[in-house]
Amino acid sequence: MRFACLLVATAFLASPPAGQAATAWDRLSVPPMKTSIYVGSVTLTPTVFVRTGDAYTATYEARVWPWFPWNETGSVTIRVPAADLERVARGETVNFAGAGADRKGRKRTVSGRAVPADAHTGKLKLRIHVDGIDLVFNGTYKFGG
């Protein structure tokens, strides 16, 4: 069972309030997240997501305890159109999808949901499909890197 990310993230959400620079929304931080697997756990640690076009991209590290041979690193891109960012800024929950690959090129499917607490922070549920298994991570996000 190999997995991957991110991301996070996991990833997105919010257009800048009037008068604020758009760059505040170009970076998205997702702290490390952990989930349980059969006789162990997986910790997912993404880098800061950077927005380009309508997507956020980051690299990640996944650590599997105690199955260290299954540890991996890779990259992930999550598509978040401007309309979804505006919905998050209004406090609406947004679903997202994306794709990634580990450093060996194995594909990862990512989906999730962002539930805003305010215009800059919120809760994140991230599903990563890895080798026929869905890993589900619950965490938080914050705009601004």
Coordinates of N, CA and C in Angstrom, one line a residue:
M1 N 0.9 -1.2 0.0 CA 0.0 0.0 0.0 C 0.9 1.2 0.0
R2 N 1.0 1.9 -1.1 CA 1.8 3.1 -1.2 C 0.8 4.3 -1.3
F3 N 1.2 5.4 -0.8 CA 0.3 6.5 -0.8 C 1.1 7.8 -1.2
A4 N 0.4 8.8 -1.1 CA 1.0 10.0 -1.5 C 0.0 11.1 -1.1
C5 N 0.3 12.2 -1.7 CA -0.5 13.3 -1.4 C -1.0 14.1 -2.5
L6 N -0.7 15.0 -1.3 CA -1.2 16.2 -1.3 C -1.7 17.0 -1.7
L7 N -2.2 16.9 -0.6 CA -2.6 17.9 -0.3 C -2.8 18.0 -0.2
V8 N -3.2 18.1 0.3 CA -3.5 18.6 0.8 C -3.9 19.0 0.5
A9 N -3.9 18.7 0.2 CA -4.2 19.3 0.6 C -4.9 19.7 0.2
T10 N -4.7 19.2 0.1 CA -5.0 19.5 0.4 C -5.2 20.5 0.1
A11 N -6.2 21.9 -0.5 CA -5.8 23.0 -1.1 C -6.7 24.0 -1.5
F12 N -6.8 25.1 -1.0 CA -7.4 26.2 -1.6 C -7.8 27.4 -0.8
L13 N -8.4 28.2 -1.4 CA -9.7 28.8 -1.2 C -9.8 30.2 -0.7
A14 N -10.1 31.1 -1.4 CA -10.6 32.4 -1.1 C -10.1 33.5 -1.9
S15 N -11.0 34.3 -2.4 CA -10.5 35.4 -3.2 C -10.2 36.5 -2.2
P16 N -9.3 37.4 -2.5 CA -8.9 38.4 -1.6 C -10.1 39.4 -1.3
P17 N -10.2 39.8 -0.1 CA -11.2 40.8 0.3 C -10.8 42.1 -0.4
A18 N -11.7 43.0 -0.6 CA -11.5 44.3 -1.3 C -10.3 45.0 -0.6
G19 N -9.4 45.5 -1.4 CA -8.3 46.3 -0.8 C -7.1 45.5 -0.4
Q20 N -7.1 44.1 -0.5 CA -6.0 43.3 -0.1 C -5.3 42.8 -1.4
A21 N -4.0 42.7 -1.3 CA -3.2 42.2 -2.4 C -3.6 40.7 -2.7
A22 N -3.7 40.4 -4.0 CA -4.0 39.1 -4.4 C -3.0 38.1 -4.0
T23 N -1.7 38.5 -3.8 CA -0.7 37.6 -3.4 C -0.9 36.9 -2.1
A24 N -1.7 37.4 -1.2 CA -2.1 36.8 0.1 C -2.8 35.4 -0.2
W25 N -3.4 35.2 -1.3 CA -4.1 34.0 -1.7 C -3.3 33.1 -2.6
D26 N -2.1 33.5 -2.9 CA -1.3 32.7 -3.8 C -0.6 31.6 -3.1
R27 N -0.6 31.6 -1.8 CA 0.1 30.5 -1.1 C -0.8 30.0 0.0
L28 N -0.7 28.7 0.2 CA -1.6 27.9 1.0 C -0.8 27.0 1.9
S29 N -0.9 27.1 3.2 CA -0.2 26.2 4.1 C -1.1 25.1 4.7
V30 N -0.7 23.9 4.7 CA -1.4 22.8 5.3 C -0.4 22.1 6.2
P31 N -0.7 22.1 7.5 CA 0.2 21.4 8.4 C 0.2 19.9 8.2
P32 N 1.2 19.2 8.7 CA 1.2 17.8 8.6 C -0.1 17.2 9.1
M33 N -0.5 16.1 8.4 CA -1.8 15.4 8.8 C -1.4 13.9 9.0
K34 N -2.2 13.3 9.8 CA -2.0 11.9 10.1 C -3.2 11.1 10.0
T35 N -3.1 9.8 9.5 CA -4.3 8.9 9.4 C -3.8 7.5 9.8
S36 N -4.8 6.7 10.2 CA -4.4 5.3 10.7 C -4.6 4.4 9.5
I37 N -3.8 3.4 9.5 CA -3.9 2.3 8.5 C -3.8 1.0 9.3
Y38 N -4.1 -0.1 8.7 CA -4.0 -1.4 9.5 C -2.6 -1.5 10.1
V39 N -2.6 -1.6 11.4 CA -1.4 -1.8 12.2 C -0.3 -0.7 11.8
G40 N -0.7 0.5 11.9 CA 0.2 1.6 11.6 C -0.5 2.9 11.4
S41 N 0.3 3.9 10.9 CA -0.2 5.2 10.5 C 0.6 5.8 9.4
V42 N 0.0 6.8 8.8 CA 0.6 7.6 7.7 C 0.6 9.0 8.1
T43 N 1.8 9.7 8.0 CA 1.9 11.1 8.3 C 2.2 11.8 6.9
L44 N 1.4 12.7 6.5 CA 1.5 13.4 5.3 C 2.0 14.8 5.5
T45 N 3.1 15.2 5.0 CA 3.7 16.5 5.2 C 3.9 17.2 3.9
P46 N 3.0 18.2 3.5 CA 3.2 18.9 2.2 C 4.0 20.2 2.5
T47 N 4.6 20.6 1.4 CA 5.2 22.0 1.4 C 4.1 23.0 1.2
V48 N 4.5 24.3 1.2 CA 3.5 25.3 1.0 C 3.0 25.2 -0.5
F49 N 1.6 25.2 -0.6 CA 1.0 25.1 -2.0 C 1.2 26.5 -2.6
V50 N 1.5 26.5 -3.9 CA 1.7 27.8 -4.6 C 0.7 27.8 -5.8
R51 N 0.0 28.9 -5.9 CA -1.1 29.0 -6.9 C -0.5 29.5 -8.2
T52 N -0.8 28.7 -9.3 CA -0.4 29.1 -10.7 C -1.7 28.9 -11.5
G53 N -2.2 29.9 -12.2 CA -3.4 29.7 -12.9 C -4.6 29.4 -12.0
D54 N -5.3 28.3 -12.2 CA -6.4 27.9 -11.4 C -6.0 26.7 -10.5
A55 N -4.7 26.5 -10.2 CA -4.3 25.3 -9.5 C -3.3 25.6 -8.4
Y56 N -3.3 24.8 -7.4 CA -2.2 24.9 -6.3 C -1.4 23.7 -6.5
T57 N 0.0 23.9 -6.3 CA 0.9 22.8 -6.5 C 1.9 22.8 -5.3
A58 N 2.2 21.6 -4.8 CA 3.1 21.4 -3.7 C 3.8 20.1 -3.9
T59 N 4.9 19.9 -3.1 CA 5.5 18.6 -3.0 C 5.1 18.0 -1.6
Y60 N 5.3 16.8 -1.4 CA 4.9 16.2 -0.2 C 5.9 15.1 0.2
E61 N 5.8 14.7 1.5 CA 6.5 13.5 2.0 C 5.5 12.7 2.8
A62 N 5.4 11.4 2.6 CA 4.5 10.6 3.3 C 5.4 9.5 4.0
R63 N 5.1 9.5 5.3 CA 5.9 8.5 6.2 C 4.9 7.5 6.7
V64 N 5.2 6.2 6.5 CA 4.4 5.2 7.0 C 5.0 4.5 8.2
W65 N 4.3 4.5 9.3 CA 4.9 3.8 10.5 C 4.1 2.6 10.8
P66 N 4.7 1.4 11.0 CA 6.1 1.1 11.0 C 6.7 0.6 9.7
W67 N 5.9 0.8 8.6 CA 6.3 0.3 7.3 C 7.2 1.2 6.5
F68 N 8.3 1.6 7.0 CA 9.2 2.6 6.4 C 9.5 2.3 4.9
P69 N 9.5 1.1 4.4 CA 9.8 0.9 3.0 C 8.7 1.6 2.1
W70 N 7.5 1.9 2.7 CA 6.4 2.5 1.9 C 6.5 4.0 2.0
N71 N 7.4 4.6 2.7 CA 7.6 6.0 2.7 C 7.7 6.5 1.2
E72 N 7.3 7.7 1.0 CA 7.5 8.3 -0.4 C 7.5 9.8 -0.4
T73 N 7.9 10.3 -1.5 CA 7.9 11.8 -1.7 C 7.3 11.9 -3.1
G74 N 6.8 13.1 -3.4 CA 6.2 13.4 -4.7 C 5.7 14.8 -4.8
S75 N 4.8 15.0 -5.8 CA 4.2 16.3 -6.0 C 2.7 16.1 -6.3
V76 N 2.0 17.2 -6.0 CA 0.5 17.1 -6.2 C 0.0 18.5 -6.7
T77 N -1.0 18.5 -7.6 CA -1.6 19.7 -8.1 C -3.1 19.5 -7.8
I78 N -3.7 20.6 -7.3 CA -5.1 20.6 -7.0 C -5.8 21.7 -7.7
R79 N -6.8 21.5 -8.5 CA -7.5 22.5 -9.3 C -8.5 23.2 -8.4
V80 N -8.4 24.5 -8.4 CA -9.3 25.4 -7.6 C -9.6 26.6 -8.5
P81 N -10.7 26.6 -9.2 CA -11.0 27.7 -10.1 C -11.4 29.0 -9.2
A82 N -11.2 30.1 -9.9 CA -11.5 31.4 -9.2 C -12.9 31.4 -8.6
A83 N -13.9 30.8 -9.2 CA -15.3 30.8 -8.7 C -15.3 30.1 -7.4
D84 N -14.6 29.0 -7.2 CA -14.5 28.3 -6.0 C -13.8 29.1 -4.9
L85 N -12.8 29.9 -5.3 CA -12.2 30.7 -4.3 C -13.2 31.8 -3.8
E86 N -14.0 32.3 -4.6 CA -15.0 33.3 -4.2 C -16.0 32.6 -3.3
R87 N -16.4 31.4 -3.6 CA -17.3 30.7 -2.7 C -16.7 30.5 -1.3
V88 N -15.4 30.2 -1.2 CA -14.8 30.0 0.1 C -14.7 31.3 0.8
A89 N -14.5 32.4 0.1 CA -14.4 33.7 0.7 C -15.8 34.1 1.3
R90 N -16.8 33.6 0.8 CA -18.2 33.8 1.3 C -18.5 32.8 2.4
G91 N -17.6 31.9 2.7 CA -17.8 31.0 3.8 C -18.5 29.7 3.4
E92 N -18.6 29.4 2.1 CA -19.2 28.2 1.6 C -18.2 27.1 1.5
T93 N -18.6 25.8 1.8 CA -17.8 24.6 1.6 C -17.6 24.4 0.1
V94 N -16.3 24.0 -0.2 CA -16.0 23.7 -1.6 C -15.3 22.3 -1.7
N95 N -15.7 21.6 -2.7 CA -15.1 20.3 -3.0 C -14.0 20.6 -4.1
F96 N -12.9 19.7 -4.1 CA -11.9 19.9 -5.0 C -11.3 18.6 -5.5
A97 N -10.6 18.6 -6.5 CA -10.0 17.4 -7.1 C -8.6 17.7 -7.6
G98 N -7.8 16.7 -7.7 CA -6.4 16.9 -8.3 C -5.7 15.6 -8.6
A99 N -4.5 15.7 -8.9 CA -3.7 14.5 -9.2 C -2.3 14.8 -8.7
G100 N -1.6 13.7 -8.6 CA -0.2 13.8 -8.2 C 0.6 12.5 -8.7
A101 N 1.8 12.5 -8.3 CA 2.7 11.4 -8.6 C 3.8 11.3 -7.6
D102 N 4.2 10.1 -7.3 CA 5.4 10.0 -6.4 C 6.6 10.2 -7.3
R103 N 7.8 10.2 -6.6 CA 9.0 10.4 -7.3 C 9.3 9.4 -8.4
K104 N 8.7 8.2 -8.3 CA 8.9 7.1 -9.3 C 7.9 7.2 -10.4
G105 N 7.0 8.2 -10.4 CA 6.0 8.4 -11.4 C 4.7 7.7 -11.2
R106 N 4.5 7.1 -10.1 CA 3.2 6.4 -9.9 C 2.1 7.4 -9.6
K107 N 1.0 7.3 -10.3 CA -0.1 8.3 -10.2 C -0.8 8.2 -8.9
R108 N -1.3 9.4 -8.4 CA -2.1 9.5 -7.2 C -3.3 10.3 -7.6
T109 N -4.5 9.9 -7.1 CA -5.7 10.7 -7.3 C -6.0 11.4 -6.0
V110 N -6.4 12.6 -6.0 CA -6.6 13.4 -4.8 C -8.0 14.1 -4.9
S111 N -8.8 14.0 -3.9 CA -10.0 14.8 -3.8 C -10.2 15.2 -2.4
G112 N -11.1 16.2 -2.2 CA -11.4 16.6 -0.8 C -12.4 17.7 -0.7
R113 N -12.4 18.3 0.5 CA -13.4 19.3 0.8 C -12.7 20.3 1.8
A114 N -13.0 21.6 1.5 CA -12.5 22.7 2.4 C -13.7 23.3 3.0
V115 N -13.7 23.5 4.3 CA -14.8 24.1 5.1 C -14.2 25.3 5.8
P116 N -14.5 26.5 5.2 CA -13.8 27.7 5.8 C -14.3 28.1 7.2
A117 N -13.4 28.5 8.0 CA -13.7 29.1 9.4 C -13.9 30.6 9.2
D118 N -13.0 31.2 8.4 CA -13.0 32.6 8.0 C -12.4 32.7 6.6
A119 N -12.1 33.9 6.2 CA -11.6 34.1 4.8 C -10.1 33.5 4.7
H120 N -9.4 33.2 5.7 CA -8.0 32.8 5.6 C -7.8 31.4 6.1
T121 N -8.7 30.8 6.9 CA -8.4 29.5 7.5 C -9.6 28.6 7.5
G122 N -9.4 27.3 7.7 CA -10.5 26.4 7.7 C -10.1 25.0 7.9
K123 N -11.0 24.1 7.8 CA -10.8 22.7 7.9 C -10.7 22.0 6.6
L124 N -9.9 20.9 6.5 CA -9.7 20.3 5.2 C -9.9 18.8 5.4
K125 N -10.6 18.1 4.5 CA -10.7 16.7 4.4 C -10.1 16.3 3.1
L126 N -9.0 15.5 3.2 CA -8.3 15.1 2.0 C -8.3 13.6 1.8
R127 N -8.7 13.1 0.6 CA -8.7 11.7 0.2 C -7.7 11.5 -0.9
I128 N -6.8 10.5 -0.6 CA -5.8 10.2 -1.6 C -5.9 8.7 -1.9
H129 N -6.1 8.4 -3.2 CA -6.3 7.1 -3.7 C -4.9 6.5 -4.1
V130 N -4.5 5.5 -3.3 CA -3.2 4.9 -3.5 C -3.3 3.4 -3.6
D131 N -2.9 2.8 -4.7 CA -2.8 1.4 -4.8 C -4.1 0.7 -4.4
G132 N -5.3 1.2 -4.8 CA -6.5 0.6 -4.5 C -7.1 1.0 -3.1
I133 N -6.4 1.8 -2.4 CA -6.9 2.2 -1.0 C -7.1 3.7 -1.0
D134 N -8.1 4.1 -0.3 CA -8.3 5.5 0.0 C -7.8 5.9 1.4
L135 N -6.8 6.8 1.4 CA -6.4 7.3 2.7 C -7.1 8.6 2.9
V136 N -7.7 8.8 4.1 CA -8.4 10.0 4.5 C -7.7 10.7 5.6
F137 N -7.4 12.0 5.3 CA -6.7 12.9 6.2 C -7.6 14.0 6.6
N138 N -7.6 14.4 7.8 CA -8.4 15.5 8.3 C -7.4 16.5 8.9
G139 N -7.5 17.8 8.4 CA -6.5 18.8 8.9 C -7.1 20.2 8.8
T140 N -6.2 21.1 8.7 CA -6.5 22.5 8.5 C -5.7 23.2 7.4
Y141 N -6.2 24.4 7.0 CA -5.4 25.1 6.0 C -5.4 26.6 6.4
K142 N -4.4 27.3 5.9 CA -4.3 28.7 6.1 C -3.7 29.4 4.9
F143 N -4.4 30.5 4.4 CA -3.8 31.2 3.3 C -2.7 32.1 3.7
G144 N -1.8 32.4 2.8 CA -0.7 33.3 3.0 C 0.6 32.6 3.3
G145 N 0.6 31.3 3.3 CA 1.9 30.6 3.4 C 2.4 30.5 4.8

